Amino acid sequence: MPWENVTVIEKREEFVVLASKEGANVSELCRRFGISRKTGYKWLGRYESGRTGALLDRSRRPHCSPRISTTEVEEAVLAMRHKHPAWGGRKISHVLARDWQQHVAPSTVTAILHRHGLIDPAASTAATPWKRFEHAQPNQLWQMDFKGHFAVGKRRCHPLTVIDDHSRYNLVLAACENERRGTVQAALERTFARYGLPQRINTDNGSPWGTAGQAGLTGLAVWLIRLGILLSHSRPLHPQTNGKDERFHRSLKAEVLALRQFDDLEQVQTEFDRWRRVYNRERPHEALSMQAPADRYRPSTRSMLSSLPGIEYGPDDVVRKVQQGGWISWQGWNIRVSKALVGQPIALRPSLTDDGIYNVYFCHQHLNSLDLRSLDAD
């Protein structure tokens, strides 16, 4: 699971990175990370004073002198490439300058990689960036999906991933043994407790996210709506709607899954935790002007609720409780809504622009529209 194998040092590092952001609620972050305010401010003070050795487990000592020779440039580039086999010229150039004060042009890095046979034409084509739509702030939209499962010994691993649309920050990277609601909900509960709630989550239309017909609702979707999260779904056969998560899957495959075999799910999760830290805090992202996702992410101000809130509708809404089988009865009509909503109240709200049309809502979520003129009384 996402944080079970993360070290204390890594938790401290993530805390100070998030708490040092402008406008961060340090007290709330301390609560989410399970530490006292005194401890939180102690870590933050050390971090801001530059005494990173007390928090970080990686050395900032340059590999070699800033006045490096051509041979030493190649050695530095090849060492970085060996550490991150899927990184290209722009990423390696940026990290060498940022972390080791070695300024090597991206074109020079690429030439070195070509000279040593470390780049092929297909990889160069696949790495060509293109502009995507981006939400203006973190937590306005999270993208969630399972990456294709793969064999781990006699079992299969189903990687669950969640990406923040604005920052590309990876919020969940879990080596799951199945794709069931309980597995996903447990991972999301831990994530919401740490990072807060997003405004909206986008998924595809498969289980456990949605179902064909009946407003596309599942038990997981009902739980998320009750938490106040707006849900949206990619159009069928259009995975690019969740494009940033799909791109994350490509990076995960190239930088982790294609490089080694695993004996068990625990081993997979350990490697996921290691790479997630690199992805979020070290790996420069070309779509972010070579920033790392952690440079742009900050936790949500909407905290996880200790219990689901009550459901309230407006005084002009027609409220009906969903009966067994997913039906409601109204004015002589039996109307099917969704089996996932059995026992829940829904609202029928008259359209402001078209007489005879009623919009069906569950909490804030618009489910569908009813044209009373087309209904047959039972």
CSV table of C-alpha atoms in Angstrom, one decimal, residues 144 179 202-222 224 231-234 338 340:
chain,number,residue,atom,x,y,z
A,144,MET,CA,-7.5,8.0,-11.5
A,179,GLU,CA,-9.5,-3.9,-8.8
A,202,ASN,CA,-12.1,11.8,-13.6
A,203,THR,CA,-12.0,8.0,-14.4
A,204,ASP,CA,-12.9,5.8,-17.4
A,205,ASN,CA,-16.2,4.0,-17.6
A,206,GLY,CA,-15.1,0.6,-16.3
A,207,SER,CA,-15.5,-1.1,-12.9
A,208,PRO,CA,-15.2,-0.1,-10.2
A,209,TRP,CA,-15.5,3.5,-11.4
A,210,GLY,CA,-18.7,3.3,-13.4
A,211,THR,CA,-21.2,1.1,-15.1
A,212,ALA,CA,-23.1,1.2,-18.4
A,213,GLY,CA,-26.6,2.7,-18.0
A,214,GLN,CA,-28.3,3.5,-14.7
A,215,ALA,CA,-26.5,6.9,-14.5
A,216,GLY,CA,-23.2,5.0,-14.6
A,217,LEU,CA,-23.0,4.8,-10.8
A,218,THR,CA,-21.2,2.2,-8.6
A,219,GLY,CA,-20.9,1.9,-4.8
A,220,LEU,CA,-17.5,3.6,-5.0
A,221,ALA,CA,-19.0,6.5,-7.0
A,222,VAL,CA,-21.8,7.0,-4.4
A,224,LEU,CA,-17.2,9.8,-3.5
A,231,LEU,CA,-17.3,12.8,-10.7
A,232,SER,CA,-16.7,12.7,-14.4
A,233,HIS,CA,-15.9,9.9,-16.9
A,234,SER,CA,-13.8,9.7,-20.0
A,338,SER,CA,-29.6,3.1,-10.2
A,340,ALA,CA,-26.1,1.7,-6.4
